[in-house]
CSV table of C-alpha atoms and ligand atoms in Angstrom, one decimal:
chain,number,residue,atom,x,y,z
A,8,MET,CA,3.5,-30.6,2.3
A,9,GLY,CA,2.0,-29.6,-1.2
A,10,TRP,CA,2.9,-26.8,-3.3
A,11,TYR,CA,-0.3,-25.8,-5.1
A,12,ARG,CA,-0.4,-23.7,-8.2
A,13,PRO,CA,-4.1,-23.1,-9.5
A,14,GLN,CA,-5.4,-22.5,-12.8
A,15,SER,CA,-7.9,-19.9,-11.7
A,16,VAL,CA,-9.4,-18.0,-8.8
A,17,GLU,CA,-12.2,-20.9,-8.3
A,18,GLU,CA,-9.6,-23.5,-7.9
A,19,ALA,CA,-7.1,-21.5,-5.5
A,20,ILE,CA,-10.5,-21.0,-3.6
A,21,LYS,CA,-11.1,-24.8,-3.3
A,22,ILE,CA,-7.4,-25.5,-2.2
A,23,LEU,CA,-8.1,-22.6,0.5
A,24,GLU,CA,-11.1,-24.7,1.6
A,25,GLU,CA,-9.7,-27.9,1.7
A,26,LYS,CA,-5.7,-27.6,2.5
A,27,SER,CA,-5.4,-24.3,4.9
A,28,PRO,CA,-2.4,-23.7,2.5
A,29,LYS,CA,-0.2,-20.5,3.6
A,30,ILE,CA,-0.7,-18.2,0.2
A,31,VAL,CA,2.6,-17.0,-1.3
A,32,CYS,CA,3.0,-14.6,-4.5
A,33,GLY,CA,6.6,-13.1,-4.7
A,34,GLY,CA,7.5,-14.8,-1.2
A,35,THR,CA,9.4,-11.6,-0.8
A,36,ASP,CA,8.5,-11.1,2.8
A,37,LEU,CA,7.5,-14.7,3.0
A,38,PHE,CA,10.6,-16.1,2.6
A,39,VAL,CA,12.8,-13.8,4.3
A,40,GLN,CA,10.2,-14.2,7.3
A,41,LEU,CA,10.6,-18.2,7.4
A,42,THR,CA,14.3,-17.8,7.3
A,43,THR,CA,14.6,-15.5,10.0
A,44,ARG,CA,11.8,-17.4,12.0
A,45,GLN,CA,9.6,-14.6,12.1
A,46,THR,CA,6.8,-17.3,10.8
A,47,GLU,CA,6.5,-20.4,12.2
A,48,PHE,CA,6.1,-23.2,9.4
A,49,SER,CA,6.3,-26.9,9.4
A,50,GLN,CA,7.3,-29.7,7.0
A,51,SER,CA,3.7,-30.7,6.6
A,52,ASP,CA,2.3,-27.2,5.6
A,53,HIS,CA,0.5,-26.6,2.0
A,54,TRP,CA,1.5,-23.8,0.0
A,55,LEU,CA,-0.8,-22.0,-2.4
A,56,ASP,CA,1.3,-20.2,-4.8
A,57,ILE,CA,-0.8,-17.6,-6.9
A,58,GLN,CA,2.1,-15.4,-8.9
A,59,ASN,CA,1.0,-16.5,-12.1
A,60,LEU,CA,-2.5,-16.9,-11.8
A,61,SER,CA,-4.1,-14.5,-14.9
A,62,GLU,CA,-6.9,-13.4,-13.2
A,63,LEU,CA,-5.1,-11.7,-10.5
A,64,LYS,CA,-2.3,-10.3,-13.1
A,65,LYS,CA,-4.7,-7.6,-14.7
A,66,ILE,CA,-4.5,-4.1,-14.5
A,67,GLU,CA,-8.1,-2.7,-15.9
A,68,ARG,CA,-9.9,0.7,-16.4
A,69,THR,CA,-13.4,0.4,-15.0
A,70,ASP,CA,-16.5,2.6,-14.8
A,71,GLU,CA,-15.7,3.1,-11.1
A,72,GLY,CA,-11.8,3.7,-11.6
A,73,ILE,CA,-8.9,1.2,-11.8
A,74,GLU,CA,-8.7,-2.2,-10.7
A,75,VAL,CA,-5.2,-3.7,-9.7
A,76,GLY,CA,-5.0,-7.5,-9.5
A,77,ALA,CA,-3.5,-8.5,-6.4
A,78,ALA,CA,-0.3,-10.7,-8.0
A,79,VAL,CA,0.7,-7.4,-10.1
A,80,THR,CA,4.2,-6.6,-9.4
A,81,ALA,CA,5.7,-3.6,-8.4
A,82,ALA,CA,7.7,-3.3,-11.6
A,83,GLU,CA,4.4,-3.9,-13.6
A,84,ILE,CA,2.8,-0.9,-11.5
A,85,TRP,CA,5.6,1.8,-12.2
A,86,GLN,CA,5.6,0.3,-15.9
A,87,SER,CA,1.6,0.3,-16.8
A,88,PRO,CA,0.5,3.3,-19.1
A,89,VAL,CA,-3.3,2.2,-17.3
A,90,LEU,CA,-1.7,3.5,-14.0
A,91,GLN,CA,0.0,6.7,-15.4
A,92,PRO,CA,-3.2,8.5,-13.8
A,93,LEU,CA,-1.9,7.1,-10.6
A,94,PRO,CA,1.7,8.6,-10.3
A,95,ALA,CA,2.0,8.2,-6.7
A,96,LEU,CA,1.4,4.9,-6.8
A,97,GLN,CA,4.0,4.4,-9.6
A,98,LYS,CA,6.6,6.0,-7.6
A,99,ALA,CA,5.7,4.0,-4.7
A,100,ALA,CA,6.3,1.2,-6.7
A,101,ARG,CA,9.6,2.2,-8.1
A,102,VAL,CA,11.1,2.3,-4.8
A,103,VAL,CA,10.0,-0.9,-3.4
A,104,GLY,CA,13.5,-2.5,-2.6
A,105,GLY,CA,15.9,-2.6,-5.9
A,106,TRP,CA,15.1,-4.3,-9.3
A,107,GLN,CA,15.0,-7.8,-8.1
A,108,ILE,CA,12.6,-7.4,-5.7
A,109,GLN,CA,10.2,-5.1,-7.9
A,110,ASN,CA,10.0,-7.9,-10.2
A,111,ARG,CA,8.6,-10.2,-7.6
A,112,ALA,CA,7.0,-7.9,-5.1
A,113,SER,CA,3.0,-7.7,-5.6
A,114,ILE,CA,0.8,-5.2,-4.5
A,115,GLY,CA,-1.5,-8.0,-2.8
A,116,GLY,CA,1.8,-9.2,-0.6
A,117,ASN,CA,2.3,-5.4,0.4
A,118,ILE,CA,-1.1,-5.1,1.9
A,119,ALA,CA,-1.4,-8.6,3.4
A,120,ASN,CA,2.0,-7.9,5.1
A,121,ALA,CA,0.9,-5.1,6.6
A,122,SER,CA,4.5,-3.5,7.2
A,123,PRO,CA,4.2,-0.4,8.8
A,124,ALA,CA,7.1,0.4,6.5
A,125,GLY,CA,5.2,-1.0,3.3
A,126,ASP,CA,5.5,1.7,0.2
A,127,MET,CA,2.6,0.5,-2.2
A,128,ILE,CA,0.0,0.7,0.8
A,129,VAL,CA,0.6,4.3,1.3
A,130,PRO,CA,-1.0,6.1,-1.6
A,131,LEU,CA,-3.8,3.3,-1.6
A,132,ALA,CA,-4.7,4.6,1.7
A,133,ALA,CA,-4.7,8.3,0.1
A,134,TYR,CA,-6.7,7.1,-2.5
A,135,GLN,CA,-9.3,5.8,-0.1
A,136,ALA,CA,-9.1,2.3,-2.4
A,137,ARG,CA,-11.1,-0.8,-1.6
A,138,ILE,CA,-9.9,-4.3,-1.6
A,139,LYS,CA,-11.6,-7.1,-2.8
A,140,ILE,CA,-11.3,-10.5,-1.0
A,141,ALA,CA,-12.6,-13.7,-1.8
A,142,SER,CA,-12.9,-17.1,0.5
A,143,PRO,CA,-15.1,-20.2,0.5
A,144,ASN,CA,-17.9,-18.2,1.7
A,145,GLY,CA,-17.9,-15.8,-1.4
A,146,VAL,CA,-16.4,-12.3,-2.1
A,147,ARG,CA,-16.4,-9.1,0.0
A,148,ILE,CA,-15.2,-5.6,-0.4
A,149,LEU,CA,-13.4,-4.0,2.4
A,150,PRO,CA,-12.5,-0.3,2.5
A,151,PHE,CA,-8.7,-0.1,2.7
A,152,ASP,CA,-8.3,1.8,6.0
A,153,GLU,CA,-10.0,-1.4,7.7
A,154,ILE,CA,-7.7,-4.1,6.8
A,155,ILE,CA,-4.7,-3.6,8.7
A,156,THR,CA,-5.3,-4.1,12.3
A,157,GLY,CA,-2.0,-3.7,13.6
A,158,PRO,CA,1.8,-3.9,12.6
A,159,LYS,CA,1.9,-7.1,10.3
A,160,LYS,CA,-1.7,-7.9,11.0
A,161,THR,CA,-4.9,-7.8,9.2
A,162,GLN,CA,-8.4,-8.9,9.4
A,163,LEU,CA,-7.9,-11.6,6.7
A,164,ALA,CA,-8.9,-14.8,7.6
A,165,GLN,CA,-7.0,-17.9,7.0
A,166,ASN,CA,-9.2,-18.9,4.1
A,167,GLU,CA,-9.1,-15.6,2.6
A,168,MET,CA,-7.2,-14.1,-0.3
A,169,ILE,CA,-7.3,-10.7,-1.6
A,170,LEU,CA,-8.0,-10.7,-5.3
A,171,SER,CA,-7.7,-7.2,-6.4
A,172,VAL,CA,-7.6,-3.0,-5.1
A,173,LEU,CA,-10.3,-0.8,-6.3
A,174,ILE,CA,-9.0,2.7,-6.9
A,175,PRO,CA,-11.8,4.9,-7.1
A,176,LYS,CA,-11.9,7.5,-10.5
A,177,GLU,CA,-12.1,10.7,-8.3
A,178,SER,CA,-8.0,9.8,-7.7
A,179,LEU,CA,-7.2,9.6,-11.4
A,180,GLY,CA,-5.4,12.6,-13.0
A,181,VAL,CA,-5.4,14.5,-10.0
A,182,PRO,CA,-1.8,16.0,-9.2
A,183,GLN,CA,-0.4,13.9,-6.6
A,184,THR,CA,2.8,12.7,-5.3
A,185,PHE,CA,4.7,10.0,-3.1
A,186,LEU,CA,7.9,10.9,-1.2
A,187,ARG,CA,10.0,8.5,0.6
A,188,HIS,CA,12.5,9.6,3.4
A,189,ASP,CA,15.1,6.7,3.6
A,190,GLN,CA,18.9,6.4,4.3
A,191,ARG,CA,20.0,4.3,1.3
A,192,GLY,CA,17.5,4.1,-1.4
A,193,GLY,CA,16.9,0.7,-2.8
A,194,THR,CA,18.4,-1.3,-0.1
A,195,ASP,CA,16.7,0.4,2.7
A,196,ILE,CA,13.1,0.6,3.7
A,197,SER,CA,11.1,3.7,4.2
A,198,LEU,CA,11.8,5.9,7.5
A,199,VAL,CA,9.0,7.9,6.7
A,200,SER,CA,6.7,8.4,3.7
A,201,VAL,CA,3.9,10.3,2.6
A,202,ALA,CA,1.2,10.5,-0.6
A,203,ALA,CA,-0.6,13.2,-1.2
A,204,LEU,CA,-3.3,14.2,-3.8
A,205,VAL,CA,-4.4,18.0,-3.7
A,206,LYS,CA,-6.6,19.6,-6.8
A,207,GLY,CA,-7.1,23.2,-7.0
A,208,THR,CA,-5.1,26.2,-6.1
A,209,THR,CA,-4.4,27.7,-2.4
A,210,SER,CA,-7.5,30.0,-2.8
A,211,LYS,CA,-9.7,27.1,-4.3
A,212,ILE,CA,-8.9,23.7,-2.9
A,213,GLU,CA,-11.4,21.1,-4.7
A,214,LEU,CA,-9.9,17.9,-2.9
A,215,ALA,CA,-6.9,17.0,-0.4
A,216,GLN,CA,-6.3,13.6,0.8
A,217,ILE,CA,-3.1,12.9,2.3
A,218,ALA,CA,-1.6,9.8,3.8
A,219,ILE,CA,1.4,9.4,5.8
A,220,GLY,CA,3.7,5.7,6.1
A,221,ALA,CA,6.2,4.3,8.4
A,222,ALA,CA,5.1,6.6,11.3
A,223,HIS,CA,2.3,4.6,12.7
A,224,TYR,CA,1.2,1.1,12.6
A,225,LYS,CA,-0.5,1.8,9.3
A,226,PRO,CA,-0.6,4.3,6.8
A,227,MET,CA,-2.5,7.4,8.5
A,228,VAL,CA,-5.0,9.8,6.9
A,229,LEU,CA,-6.4,12.9,8.2
A,230,LYS,CA,-10.2,12.2,7.4
A,231,ASP,CA,-12.1,14.6,5.4
A,232,LEU,CA,-9.6,16.8,5.1
A,233,THR,CA,-11.0,18.3,1.9
A,234,ASP,CA,-14.3,19.6,4.0
A,235,ARG,CA,-12.0,20.7,6.8
A,236,LEU,CA,-9.8,22.9,4.7
A,237,ASP,CA,-13.4,25.0,3.4
A,238,GLY,CA,-12.3,25.8,0.0
A,239,THR,CA,-8.9,27.5,1.2
A,240,LEU,CA,-5.0,26.4,2.2
A,241,THR,CA,-3.3,29.0,3.9
A,242,THR,CA,0.2,28.7,5.1
A,243,ASP,CA,-1.2,28.6,9.0
A,244,GLN,CA,-3.1,25.4,7.5
A,245,LEU,CA,-0.5,24.1,6.2
A,246,ASP,CA,1.8,24.0,9.4
A,247,ARG,CA,-1.6,23.0,11.3
A,248,ILE,CA,-2.0,19.7,8.5
A,249,ALA,CA,1.9,18.8,9.2
A,250,GLU,CA,1.5,19.3,12.8
A,251,TRP,CA,-1.8,17.1,13.2
A,252,TYR,CA,-0.2,14.3,10.9
A,253,ALA,CA,3.0,14.7,13.4
A,254,GLU,CA,1.0,15.2,16.8
A,255,ASN,CA,-1.2,12.2,16.0
A,256,CYS,CA,1.1,9.4,14.4
A,257,GLN,CA,2.6,7.0,16.6
A,258,PRO,CA,6.1,5.8,15.2
A,259,ILE,CA,8.7,3.4,16.5
A,260,SER,CA,12.0,3.9,17.8
A,261,ASP,CA,14.5,1.5,15.9
A,262,ILE,CA,17.7,0.8,14.5
A,263,ARG,CA,17.1,3.2,11.7
A,264,ALA,CA,15.4,6.1,13.5
A,265,SER,CA,14.3,7.4,16.7
A,266,ALA,CA,10.5,8.3,17.4
A,267,GLU,CA,11.2,11.6,17.5
A,268,TYR,CA,13.1,11.9,14.5
A,269,ARG,CA,10.5,10.4,12.5
A,270,ARG,CA,7.7,12.6,14.3
A,271,ALA,CA,9.9,15.7,13.0
A,272,MET,CA,10.2,14.3,9.7
A,273,VAL,CA,6.9,13.7,9.3
A,274,LYS,CA,6.0,17.4,9.6
A,275,VAL,CA,8.9,18.4,7.3
A,276,PHE,CA,7.5,15.8,4.8
A,277,VAL,CA,3.6,16.3,4.6
A,278,LYS,CA,4.5,20.1,3.8
A,279,LYS,CA,6.9,19.1,1.2
A,280,ALA,CA,4.6,17.0,-0.4
A,281,ILE,CA,1.7,19.5,-0.4
A,282,THR,CA,3.6,22.3,-1.6
A,283,GLU,CA,5.0,20.1,-4.3
A,284,VAL,CA,1.8,18.9,-5.8
A,285,LEU,CA,0.4,22.7,-5.7
A,286,SER,CA,3.0,23.3,-7.7
A,287,LEU,CA,2.2,20.9,-10.1
A,288,ASN,CA,-1.6,22.3,-9.9
A,289,GLU,CA,-0.2,25.6,-11.1
A,290,SER,CA,2.0,24.4,-14.1
A,291,LEU,CA,-1.6,22.8,-15.2
B,321,FAD,C1,15.3,-6.8,0.0
B,321,FAD,C2,13.9,-6.3,0.4
B,321,FAD,C3,13.9,-5.2,0.1
B,321,FAD,C4,12.2,-4.4,0.4
B,321,FAD,N1,12.3,-3.3,0.4
B,321,FAD,C5,10.9,-2.9,0.4
B,321,FAD,C6,10.5,-1.4,0.5
B,321,FAD,O1,11.5,-0.9,-0.1
B,321,FAD,N2,9.2,-1.3,0.4
B,321,FAD,C7,8.4,-2.1,0.2
B,321,FAD,O2,7.1,-1.9,0.6
B,321,FAD,N3,8.8,-3.1,0.6
B,321,FAD,C8,9.8,-3.9,0.7
B,321,FAD,N4,10.2,-5.3,0.8
B,321,FAD,C9,9.0,-6.2,1.2
B,321,FAD,C10,8.2,-6.7,0.1
B,321,FAD,O3,9.0,-6.9,-1.2
B,321,FAD,C11,6.8,-6.1,-0.1
B,321,FAD,O4,5.9,-6.1,1.0
B,321,FAD,C12,6.2,-7.0,-1.3
B,321,FAD,O5,5.3,-6.0,-1.9
B,321,FAD,C13,5.6,-7.9,-0.7
B,321,FAD,O6,4.8,-9.1,-1.9
B,321,FAD,P1,5.0,-10.5,-2.4
B,321,FAD,O7,4.4,-10.9,-3.1
B,321,FAD,O8,6.5,-11.1,-2.1
B,321,FAD,O9,4.5,-11.1,-0.8
B,321,FAD,P2,4.9,-12.4,-0.5
B,321,FAD,O10,6.1,-12.6,0.4
B,321,FAD,O11,4.5,-13.5,-1.3
B,321,FAD,O12,3.6,-12.6,0.9
B,321,FAD,C14,3.8,-11.7,1.7
B,321,FAD,C15,2.4,-12.2,2.8
B,321,FAD,O13,1.2,-11.8,2.1
B,321,FAD,C16,0.5,-12.8,1.8
B,321,FAD,N5,0.0,-12.7,0.8
B,321,FAD,C17,0.2,-12.7,-0.5
B,321,FAD,N6,-0.8,-12.6,-1.4
B,321,FAD,C18,-1.6,-12.5,-0.7
B,321,FAD,C19,-3.0,-12.3,-1.2
B,321,FAD,N7,-3.2,-12.1,-2.6
B,321,FAD,N8,-4.0,-12.4,-0.5
B,321,FAD,C20,-3.9,-13.0,0.9
B,321,FAD,N9,-2.8,-12.7,1.5
B,321,FAD,C21,-1.7,-12.9,0.6
B,321,FAD,C22,1.5,-14.1,2.3
B,321,FAD,O14,0.6,-15.3,2.8
B,321,FAD,C23,2.6,-13.4,3.3
B,321,FAD,O15,1.9,-13.4,4.4
B,321,FAD,C24,11.5,-5.6,0.6
B,321,FAD,C25,11.7,-7.0,0.6
B,321,FAD,C26,12.9,-7.2,0.6
B,321,FAD,C27,13.5,-8.9,0.8
């Protein structure tokens, strides 16, 4: 077994190529899965610890929007002044576990773990973010919508590492929210969540992007919602949007809630989120 702490992305990629290690960042998912035997491991496994890799810790404003490094933690996200134009992401980061978890849980880990109940991934879907991925073959950029392929499954290859998340400038400063329905706050995970971005008023909608979480194998987005609305948002349309999400999502029944309950809550929370953001628009 080897525990590797690279000093640069270049070194990390070399280790990925030569040792085929398991990537570990905050370890808040991985080590729970190891102790509960959800992930196979052997004494001879190698580990690539990227938690303190400075290249993955940056939060930067760019010409295209904001780039958030994969090792940036939930606590760093909700406390970052650079990320203030993205309050839905900051609200999602603020509800990830409790303080201890927020200080370790990385945004890259939230994506790569691909839990249907993941919180930070929901606003990323609503923003139509892109994911920058590196491997010994080079760097590729993937639309967020394509990375998660099933519950806890991604299309990341064994030798690939998420470098950062690219959030487009069109999402910055747009009135937005993130709502999470859970039973016990910081000690619980999401039953249903919604990230909503809406720019404009009910008679003049300029942008509408909504993602729901914990009710489908990945955050679910109604594509081209802005175009479908054709400039306005009536009460009927609001009902139809909420119904579309409730009808098309595929929630599971588990110890926390039944699929029927989750579906019903999707309808309630989509309407609640859109209404909340419209009231933010009115106060601008
Ligand atoms: C008590 C508790 C409460 C929690 N509550 C919540 C919650 O409310 N909401 C929520 O969303 N999550 C919650 N989680 C889950 C977890 O904290 C998050 O998913 C977190 O973002 C994972 O990040 P990490 O850095 O700890 O990932 P790790 O555990 O280090 O890694 C998780 C997976 O991602 C892979 N990985 C990590 N970084 C990369 C990378 N850069 N490139 C490629 N692969 C990578 C690892 O190999 C592993 O498979 C909770 C966990 C615990 C233990």
